[in-house]
Short mmCIF file of C-alpha atoms and ligand atoms in Angstrom, two decimals:
data_model
loop_
_atom_site.label_atom_id
_atom_site.label_comp_id
_atom_site.label_asym_id
_atom_site.label_seq_id
_atom_site.Cartn_x
_atom_site.Cartn_y
_atom_site.Cartn_z
CA MET B 10 22.62 18.81 -10.92
CA LEU B 11 26.22 19.67 -11.64
CA ALA B 12 25.69 19.52 -15.40
CA THR B 13 22.84 22.02 -15.33
CA LYS B 14 24.93 24.47 -13.36
CA LEU B 15 27.79 24.02 -15.85
CA ARG B 16 25.57 24.48 -18.92
CA PRO B 17 25.38 28.36 -18.92
CA CYS B 18 29.15 28.70 -18.27
CA LEU B 19 29.97 26.32 -21.09
CA ARG B 20 27.75 28.26 -23.49
CA THR B 21 29.43 31.64 -22.65
CA LEU B 22 32.91 30.11 -22.66
CA GLY B 23 32.26 28.72 -26.14
CA GLY B 24 32.35 25.22 -24.72
CA PRO B 25 30.76 22.33 -26.57
CA THR B 26 27.22 23.22 -27.54
CA SER B 27 26.20 19.99 -25.95
CA VAL B 28 27.19 19.25 -22.37
CA ARG B 29 27.11 15.57 -23.20
CA THR B 30 30.75 15.24 -22.13
CA PHE B 31 29.93 16.50 -18.62
CA GLN B 32 26.79 14.62 -17.92
CA GLN B 33 25.72 11.02 -18.14
CA ARG B 34 22.13 11.98 -18.66
CA ALA B 35 20.15 15.23 -18.58
CA PRO B 36 18.68 15.64 -15.08
CA PRO B 37 14.96 14.87 -15.01
CA PRO B 38 12.65 17.89 -15.30
CA ASP B 39 11.24 19.44 -12.13
CA TYR B 40 7.64 19.19 -13.31
CA GLY B 41 5.10 16.46 -13.85
CA PHE B 42 1.51 15.84 -14.88
CA ALA B 43 -1.79 14.78 -13.35
CA PHE B 44 -4.25 13.33 -15.85
CA ASP B 45 -7.95 13.05 -15.34
CA ILE B 46 -9.26 9.88 -17.00
CA ASP B 47 -12.86 10.15 -18.20
CA GLY B 48 -13.04 12.71 -20.99
CA VAL B 49 -9.26 13.10 -21.22
CA LEU B 50 -7.79 9.62 -21.80
CA LEU B 51 -10.94 7.53 -22.17
CA HIS B 52 -14.57 7.69 -23.07
CA GLY B 53 -15.89 4.80 -21.00
CA SER B 54 -13.57 1.99 -22.12
CA THR B 55 -12.65 3.63 -25.43
CA PRO B 56 -9.21 5.29 -25.51
CA LEU B 57 -9.27 8.82 -26.89
CA SER B 58 -7.11 9.58 -29.92
CA GLY B 59 -3.54 10.44 -28.93
CA ALA B 60 -3.91 9.25 -25.33
CA THR B 61 -1.60 6.23 -25.66
CA ARG B 62 0.95 8.15 -27.73
CA THR B 63 1.01 10.92 -25.13
CA LEU B 64 1.55 8.64 -22.13
CA GLN B 65 4.27 6.70 -23.93
CA TYR B 66 5.99 9.97 -24.91
CA LEU B 67 6.01 11.08 -21.27
CA GLN B 68 7.48 7.77 -20.15
CA GLN B 69 10.27 8.11 -22.73
CA LYS B 70 10.98 11.70 -21.58
CA ARG B 71 10.94 10.57 -17.91
CA LEU B 72 8.21 13.09 -17.23
CA GLU B 73 6.37 11.45 -14.36
CA PHE B 74 2.58 11.55 -14.25
CA LEU B 75 -0.31 10.62 -12.02
CA LEU B 76 -3.76 9.37 -13.01
CA LEU B 77 -6.26 11.29 -10.84
CA THR B 78 -9.89 10.34 -11.37
CA ASN B 79 -13.23 10.94 -9.67
CA GLY B 80 -14.09 7.51 -10.98
CA GLY B 81 -13.77 4.28 -9.02
CA GLY B 82 -15.96 1.34 -8.07
CA THR B 83 -13.25 -1.29 -8.11
CA SER B 84 -9.86 -1.85 -6.49
CA GLU B 85 -6.94 0.33 -7.60
CA SER B 86 -4.99 -2.80 -8.60
CA ARG B 87 -7.78 -4.15 -10.78
CA ARG B 88 -8.52 -0.76 -12.38
CA ILE B 89 -4.86 0.03 -13.13
CA ARG B 90 -4.54 -3.34 -14.90
CA GLN B 91 -7.62 -2.46 -16.98
CA LEU B 92 -6.21 1.01 -17.76
CA SER B 93 -2.79 -0.40 -18.75
CA LYS B 94 -4.55 -2.74 -21.20
CA LEU B 95 -6.96 -0.13 -22.58
CA LEU B 96 -4.20 2.47 -23.02
CA ASP B 97 -1.56 -0.07 -24.10
CA THR B 98 0.87 1.50 -21.63
CA PRO B 99 2.44 -0.02 -18.45
CA LEU B 100 0.79 1.92 -15.59
CA HIS B 101 1.30 1.34 -11.87
CA ILE B 102 -0.87 1.50 -8.79
CA GLN B 103 1.62 3.95 -7.24
CA GLN B 104 0.71 6.55 -9.89
CA PHE B 105 -3.04 6.18 -9.48
CA VAL B 106 -5.70 7.87 -7.31
CA GLN B 107 -9.41 7.09 -7.58
CA SER B 108 -12.27 9.05 -5.99
CA HIS B 109 -12.46 6.77 -2.93
CA THR B 110 -8.73 6.03 -2.55
CA PRO B 111 -8.36 8.63 0.27
CA PHE B 112 -11.09 6.80 2.24
CA ARG B 113 -8.35 4.30 3.02
CA MET B 114 -7.06 6.77 5.61
CA HIS B 115 -10.33 6.56 7.58
CA ALA B 116 -10.69 2.77 7.67
CA GLN B 117 -9.39 2.38 11.22
CA SER B 118 -10.91 5.62 12.56
CA ARG B 119 -13.28 5.64 15.52
CA GLY B 120 -16.90 5.79 14.31
CA MET B 121 -16.08 3.82 11.18
CA GLU B 122 -16.52 0.36 12.73
CA ASN B 123 -19.84 -0.33 10.97
CA VAL B 124 -20.27 1.37 7.61
CA LEU B 125 -22.80 1.25 4.79
CA VAL B 126 -20.92 1.41 1.48
CA VAL B 127 -23.06 2.67 -1.42
CA GLY B 128 -22.44 2.41 -5.17
CA GLY B 129 -20.58 0.32 -7.66
CA ALA B 130 -21.47 -2.91 -9.43
CA GLY B 131 -22.31 -5.99 -7.34
CA ASP B 132 -20.28 -6.09 -4.15
CA ASN B 133 -17.14 -4.58 -5.69
CA CYS B 134 -17.13 -1.59 -3.34
CA ARG B 135 -17.53 -3.80 -0.27
CA ALA B 136 -14.42 -5.66 -1.40
CA VAL B 137 -12.54 -2.37 -1.87
CA ALA B 138 -13.64 -1.06 1.55
CA GLU B 139 -12.53 -4.30 3.24
CA GLN B 140 -9.24 -4.13 1.37
CA TYR B 141 -8.80 -0.60 2.81
CA GLY B 142 -9.34 -2.08 6.27
CA PHE B 143 -12.98 -1.24 7.05
CA GLN B 144 -14.15 -3.91 9.49
CA ASP B 145 -17.86 -4.40 9.16
CA VAL B 146 -19.14 -3.37 5.71
CA LEU B 147 -22.84 -3.48 4.86
CA ILE B 148 -24.10 -2.83 1.32
CA PRO B 149 -27.69 -1.98 0.26
CA ALA B 150 -28.06 -5.44 -1.32
CA ASP B 151 -27.77 -7.05 2.14
CA VAL B 152 -30.76 -5.05 3.42
CA LEU B 153 -32.84 -5.52 0.24
CA VAL B 154 -32.38 -9.30 0.18
CA LYS B 155 -33.21 -9.55 3.92
CA TRP B 156 -36.22 -7.15 3.73
CA PRO B 157 -37.41 -6.85 0.07
CA GLU B 158 -40.20 -4.54 1.25
CA VAL B 159 -37.55 -1.94 2.16
CA ALA B 160 -37.49 -0.86 -1.52
CA PRO B 161 -40.67 -2.26 -3.09
CA PHE B 162 -39.62 -1.52 -6.69
CA SER B 163 -36.08 -2.95 -6.51
CA ASP B 164 -35.33 -6.55 -7.43
CA PRO B 165 -33.73 -8.66 -4.68
CA ALA B 166 -32.99 -11.42 -7.20
CA ALA B 167 -30.57 -9.08 -9.03
CA TRP B 168 -28.55 -8.74 -5.82
CA GLU B 169 -28.98 -12.20 -4.21
CA LYS B 170 -25.48 -13.45 -5.05
CA TYR B 171 -23.78 -10.39 -3.52
CA ALA B 172 -25.77 -10.22 -0.28
CA ARG B 173 -24.61 -11.23 3.19
CA PRO B 174 -26.85 -11.91 6.20
CA VAL B 175 -27.86 -8.88 8.29
CA ALA B 176 -27.98 -9.33 12.07
CA LYS B 177 -31.16 -8.13 13.84
CA GLY B 178 -30.78 -4.60 15.25
CA ARG B 179 -27.77 -4.03 12.97
CA LYS B 180 -26.52 -0.47 13.25
CA VAL B 181 -24.57 1.73 10.85
CA ASP B 182 -22.07 4.29 12.18
CA ALA B 183 -21.44 6.07 8.84
CA ILE B 184 -22.52 6.00 5.20
CA LEU B 185 -19.83 6.18 2.49
CA CYS B 186 -20.72 6.62 -1.18
CA PHE B 187 -17.82 4.96 -2.99
CA ASN B 188 -19.17 5.12 -6.54
CA ASP B 189 -22.21 5.72 -8.73
CA SER B 190 -25.40 4.05 -7.45
CA ARG B 191 -26.71 1.18 -9.59
CA ASP B 192 -30.17 1.42 -8.02
CA TRP B 193 -31.07 5.00 -7.04
CA ALA B 194 -34.45 4.02 -5.56
CA LEU B 195 -32.91 1.45 -3.21
CA ASP B 196 -29.87 3.53 -2.25
CA LEU B 197 -31.76 6.81 -1.75
CA GLN B 198 -34.40 5.01 0.34
CA LEU B 199 -31.80 3.32 2.53
CA ILE B 200 -29.77 6.48 3.09
CA ILE B 201 -32.92 8.44 4.02
CA ASP B 202 -33.97 5.62 6.40
CA LEU B 203 -30.58 5.76 8.11
CA LEU B 204 -30.51 9.58 8.34
CA LEU B 205 -33.93 9.42 10.06
CA SER B 206 -32.95 6.42 12.22
CA ASP B 207 -32.04 6.31 15.86
CA SER B 208 -28.18 6.26 15.84
CA GLY B 209 -28.06 4.28 12.59
CA ARG B 210 -30.13 1.32 13.83
CA ILE B 211 -31.75 -0.32 10.81
CA GLY B 212 -35.56 -0.32 11.11
CA SER B 213 -35.69 2.51 13.71
CA ARG B 214 -37.14 5.97 13.05
CA ARG B 215 -37.09 9.36 14.81
CA PRO B 216 -39.48 12.29 14.29
CA VAL B 217 -38.04 14.79 11.79
CA SER B 218 -38.05 17.48 14.49
CA LYS B 219 -35.68 15.33 16.59
CA VAL B 220 -33.42 14.67 13.61
CA LEU B 221 -33.22 18.43 12.91
CA LYS B 222 -32.32 19.02 16.57
CA ASP B 223 -29.88 16.13 17.14
CA GLY B 224 -28.47 15.60 13.63
CA HIS B 225 -27.84 12.34 11.75
CA ILE B 226 -25.06 9.78 11.29
CA PRO B 227 -22.12 10.97 9.13
CA LEU B 228 -22.47 10.80 5.35
CA TYR B 229 -19.51 10.86 2.93
CA PHE B 230 -19.38 11.22 -0.85
CA SER B 231 -16.26 10.45 -2.88
CA ASN B 232 -17.05 12.41 -6.03
CA PRO B 233 -18.96 15.70 -6.52
CA ASP B 234 -19.23 15.46 -10.32
CA LEU B 235 -22.69 16.39 -11.55
CA TRP B 236 -21.65 15.38 -15.07
CA TRP B 237 -19.03 13.09 -16.59
CA ALA B 238 -18.14 12.07 -20.15
CA ASN B 239 -18.41 8.55 -21.59
CA GLU B 240 -19.07 7.32 -25.15
CA TYR B 241 -22.52 8.96 -25.23
CA PRO B 242 -22.46 12.27 -27.15
CA GLN B 243 -23.69 14.24 -24.10
CA PRO B 244 -22.22 14.13 -20.55
CA ARG B 245 -23.93 11.74 -18.07
CA LEU B 246 -25.11 12.37 -14.51
CA GLY B 247 -22.45 11.39 -11.97
CA GLN B 248 -22.31 10.86 -8.20
CA GLY B 249 -22.94 14.60 -7.79
CA GLY B 250 -26.31 14.05 -9.46
CA PHE B 251 -27.15 11.32 -6.97
CA ARG B 252 -26.18 13.65 -4.14
CA ALA B 253 -28.37 16.44 -5.61
CA ALA B 254 -31.32 14.01 -5.70
CA LEU B 255 -30.70 13.09 -2.06
CA GLU B 256 -30.45 16.77 -1.09
CA GLY B 257 -33.78 17.43 -2.86
CA LEU B 258 -35.43 14.55 -1.00
CA TRP B 259 -33.97 15.74 2.32
CA ARG B 260 -35.24 19.30 1.77
CA THR B 261 -38.75 17.96 1.02
CA ILE B 262 -38.79 15.48 3.94
CA THR B 263 -37.71 18.23 6.37
CA ASP B 264 -40.13 20.80 4.87
CA GLY B 265 -37.17 22.89 3.75
CA LYS B 266 -35.79 23.12 7.29
CA GLY B 267 -32.99 20.54 6.93
CA GLU B 268 -29.62 21.08 5.21
CA LEU B 269 -28.05 17.69 4.32
CA LYS B 270 -24.75 17.50 6.20
CA ALA B 271 -22.19 15.53 4.20
CA THR B 272 -18.44 15.45 3.62
CA THR B 273 -17.39 15.23 -0.02
CA ILE B 274 -13.89 14.36 -1.21
CA GLY B 275 -12.67 13.96 -4.80
CA LYS B 276 -11.68 16.72 -7.22
CA PRO B 277 -11.88 19.78 -6.74
CA HIS B 278 -11.41 19.37 -3.00
CA GLN B 279 -8.12 20.20 -1.27
CA PRO B 280 -7.69 16.86 0.60
CA THR B 281 -7.79 14.93 -2.68
CA TYR B 282 -5.19 17.20 -4.28
CA GLU B 283 -2.92 16.94 -1.23
CA TYR B 284 -3.28 13.16 -1.31
CA ALA B 285 -2.59 13.20 -5.07
CA GLU B 286 0.51 15.37 -4.73
CA ASN B 287 1.90 13.00 -2.12
CA VAL B 288 1.29 10.03 -4.41
CA LEU B 289 2.95 11.76 -7.40
CA THR B 290 5.95 12.86 -5.32
CA ALA B 291 6.48 9.36 -3.93
CA TRP B 292 6.09 7.82 -7.38
CA ARG B 293 8.58 10.28 -8.90
CA MET B 294 11.11 9.63 -6.10
CA GLN B 295 10.77 5.91 -6.73
CA GLN B 296 11.26 6.36 -10.46
CA LEU B 297 14.17 8.80 -10.17
CA GLY B 298 15.52 7.38 -6.97
CA GLU B 299 18.80 6.29 -8.55
CA GLU B 300 19.71 9.97 -9.00
CA SER B 301 19.93 11.26 -5.47
CA GLU B 302 20.34 14.77 -6.90
CA HIS B 303 17.13 14.89 -8.93
CA PRO B 304 15.22 18.19 -8.73
CA GLU B 305 12.22 18.53 -6.43
CA LEU B 306 8.80 18.53 -8.04
CA ARG B 307 7.99 22.22 -8.55
CA ARG B 308 5.06 22.22 -10.98
CA VAL B 309 2.21 19.86 -11.86
CA TYR B 310 0.18 20.27 -15.05
CA MET B 311 -3.39 19.11 -14.29
CA VAL B 312 -5.07 18.02 -17.54
CA GLY B 313 -8.86 17.71 -17.22
CA ASP B 314 -12.17 17.95 -19.04
CA ASN B 315 -14.36 19.23 -16.21
CA PRO B 316 -14.03 22.93 -15.26
CA LYS B 317 -15.84 22.35 -11.95
CA SER B 318 -13.57 19.55 -10.76
CA ASP B 319 -10.25 19.22 -12.56
CA ILE B 320 -9.75 22.91 -13.33
CA ALA B 321 -11.33 24.39 -10.19
CA GLY B 322 -9.32 21.92 -8.10
CA ALA B 323 -5.97 22.73 -9.68
CA ASN B 324 -6.62 26.47 -9.58
CA GLY B 325 -7.80 26.44 -5.99
CA TYR B 326 -5.31 23.95 -4.59
CA LYS B 327 -2.86 25.33 -2.02
CA SER B 328 0.09 22.93 -1.95
CA PRO B 329 1.58 22.57 1.57
CA TRP B 330 4.89 21.90 -0.26
CA GLY B 331 4.76 25.03 -2.43
CA THR B 332 4.17 23.15 -5.69
CA GLU B 333 2.42 25.10 -8.45
CA TRP B 334 -0.50 23.35 -10.17
CA VAL B 335 -1.24 24.59 -13.71
CA SER B 336 -4.72 23.79 -15.09
CA ILE B 337 -5.15 22.68 -18.72
CA LEU B 338 -8.69 22.14 -20.01
CA VAL B 339 -9.39 19.81 -22.94
CA LYS B 340 -12.45 19.82 -25.22
CA THR B 341 -12.88 16.03 -25.37
CA GLY B 342 -15.17 15.63 -22.35
CA VAL B 343 -17.63 17.57 -20.22
CA TYR B 344 -16.46 21.04 -21.32
CA ARG B 345 -17.94 22.28 -24.60
CA ASN B 346 -17.04 25.45 -26.52
CA GLY B 347 -18.85 28.38 -24.97
CA ASP B 348 -19.11 26.84 -21.49
CA ASP B 349 -17.42 28.58 -18.58
CA ASP B 350 -13.84 27.26 -18.69
CA GLY B 351 -13.37 27.59 -14.94
CA GLY B 352 -10.39 29.92 -15.41
CA ALA B 353 -8.17 27.26 -16.96
CA LYS B 354 -4.62 28.46 -17.71
CA VAL B 355 -5.16 27.24 -21.26
CA VAL B 356 -7.91 25.47 -23.26
CA VAL B 357 -6.71 22.96 -25.86
CA ASN B 358 -8.36 20.37 -28.10
CA ASN B 359 -7.04 17.20 -26.51
CA VAL B 360 -4.52 15.56 -24.17
CA GLU B 361 -1.75 15.49 -26.78
CA GLU B 362 -2.01 19.24 -27.30
CA ALA B 363 -2.09 19.71 -23.54
CA VAL B 364 1.27 17.98 -23.07
CA ARG B 365 2.77 19.71 -26.09
CA TRP B 366 1.75 23.09 -24.66
CA ALA B 367 3.20 22.30 -21.22
CA VAL B 368 6.52 20.97 -22.55
CA ALA B 369 6.92 23.99 -24.86
CA ARG B 370 6.16 26.30 -21.92
CA GLU B 371 8.81 24.60 -19.81
CA GLU B 372 11.42 24.67 -22.59
CA GLU B 373 10.80 28.37 -23.16
CA ALA B 374 11.17 29.06 -19.43
CA ASN B 375 14.43 27.08 -19.43
CA GLU B 376 15.81 29.00 -22.41
CA ASN B 377 14.92 32.33 -20.81
CA MET B 378 16.61 31.20 -17.60
CA ASN B 379 19.75 30.12 -19.45
CA ALA B 380 19.78 33.35 -21.47
CA ARG B 381 19.67 35.29 -18.20
CA GLY B 382 22.42 33.03 -16.88
CA ASP B 383 20.31 32.23 -13.81
O1 G3P X 21 -17.53 8.69 -12.24
C1 G3P X 21 -16.44 9.22 -12.94
C2 G3P X 21 -16.69 10.64 -13.27
O2 G3P X 21 -17.26 11.33 -12.20
C3 G3P X 21 -15.50 11.43 -13.76
O3 G3P X 21 -14.31 10.75 -13.70
O4 G3P X 21 -11.98 10.50 -14.55
O5 G3P X 21 -13.36 12.46 -15.29
O6 G3P X 21 -12.54 12.35 -12.92
P1 G3P X 21 -12.96 11.57 -14.14
MG1 MG X 22 -13.06 13.83 -16.59
#
């Protein structure tokens, strides 16, 4: 940091306009970025214009960034390989957080011994949950293939190759929605069965009055997004839509007396942002490690397309480490002109403009600081 301290003195003393002679390399900036994926970098598997150029620019400028998505459904390692290919940019698992990544922290917790994992294609989410360390992972396909009558309009044959045997009297301690359901009828039916069951025992049932009195097994969602943006011209229903359908069913089944009790992580929720900040800080330390004097991370520019998740999350996040999160909303995803922008610091057309705005803002702040001789 010596060079930065020298810079103002040199300028007033008429020293060389560049401080090249005093520094090997300009110290890395004290800010970074968090990029949402769907609607900012990609539409489905189609890169958005300027996305690759922007990420490569940041890598050249040593401006570290995190990919922070409410998406998921596969392992972080597999997804980051896909993203590196799609965006033609070397990306790393240490700069990547998916909706269910923070579930990893609960894998060894008491009451998580037997879980039902919902969502995702095939048995991908079972594989992810087991990779996180969850011991006994059931998926809806297991129950459907064992008892096809459990969901009379779902097709066991479509799930046969993913299913595992289900022991009689199998119980479920908790239900975790990892990703978007591929069969709403089956998944909604199974979750309702388990919420009405006796302590999560498959095939058991309690009267609704007893459920309202004693409660139900824990239910977790990893993503609250009602809408998300893919290649279709209008946003699509996300995991938040599935949850809304479940809440509607639960209200009807309990004659309006029951409030579905569930824990939801993912953007905009504080735990996901804390987890994300930790990941970005660790990644940045690893990247800048060779300079023991590099500046602490002081600001993160959150670039997103969804006012209710990306923007609300960045605006509402209280960093335990005092880092400021600045929300930048792009028009390439869920948000459309005229919608409520969620109080974004700035609204720009796309991810390239977002980064340009942030870098210009930082350079202006630096110049003002130097002019003041801070
Ligand atoms: O399922 C993914 C969707 O909810 C939004 O993902 O990348 O925009 O946070 P993302
Ligand atoms: Mg998005």
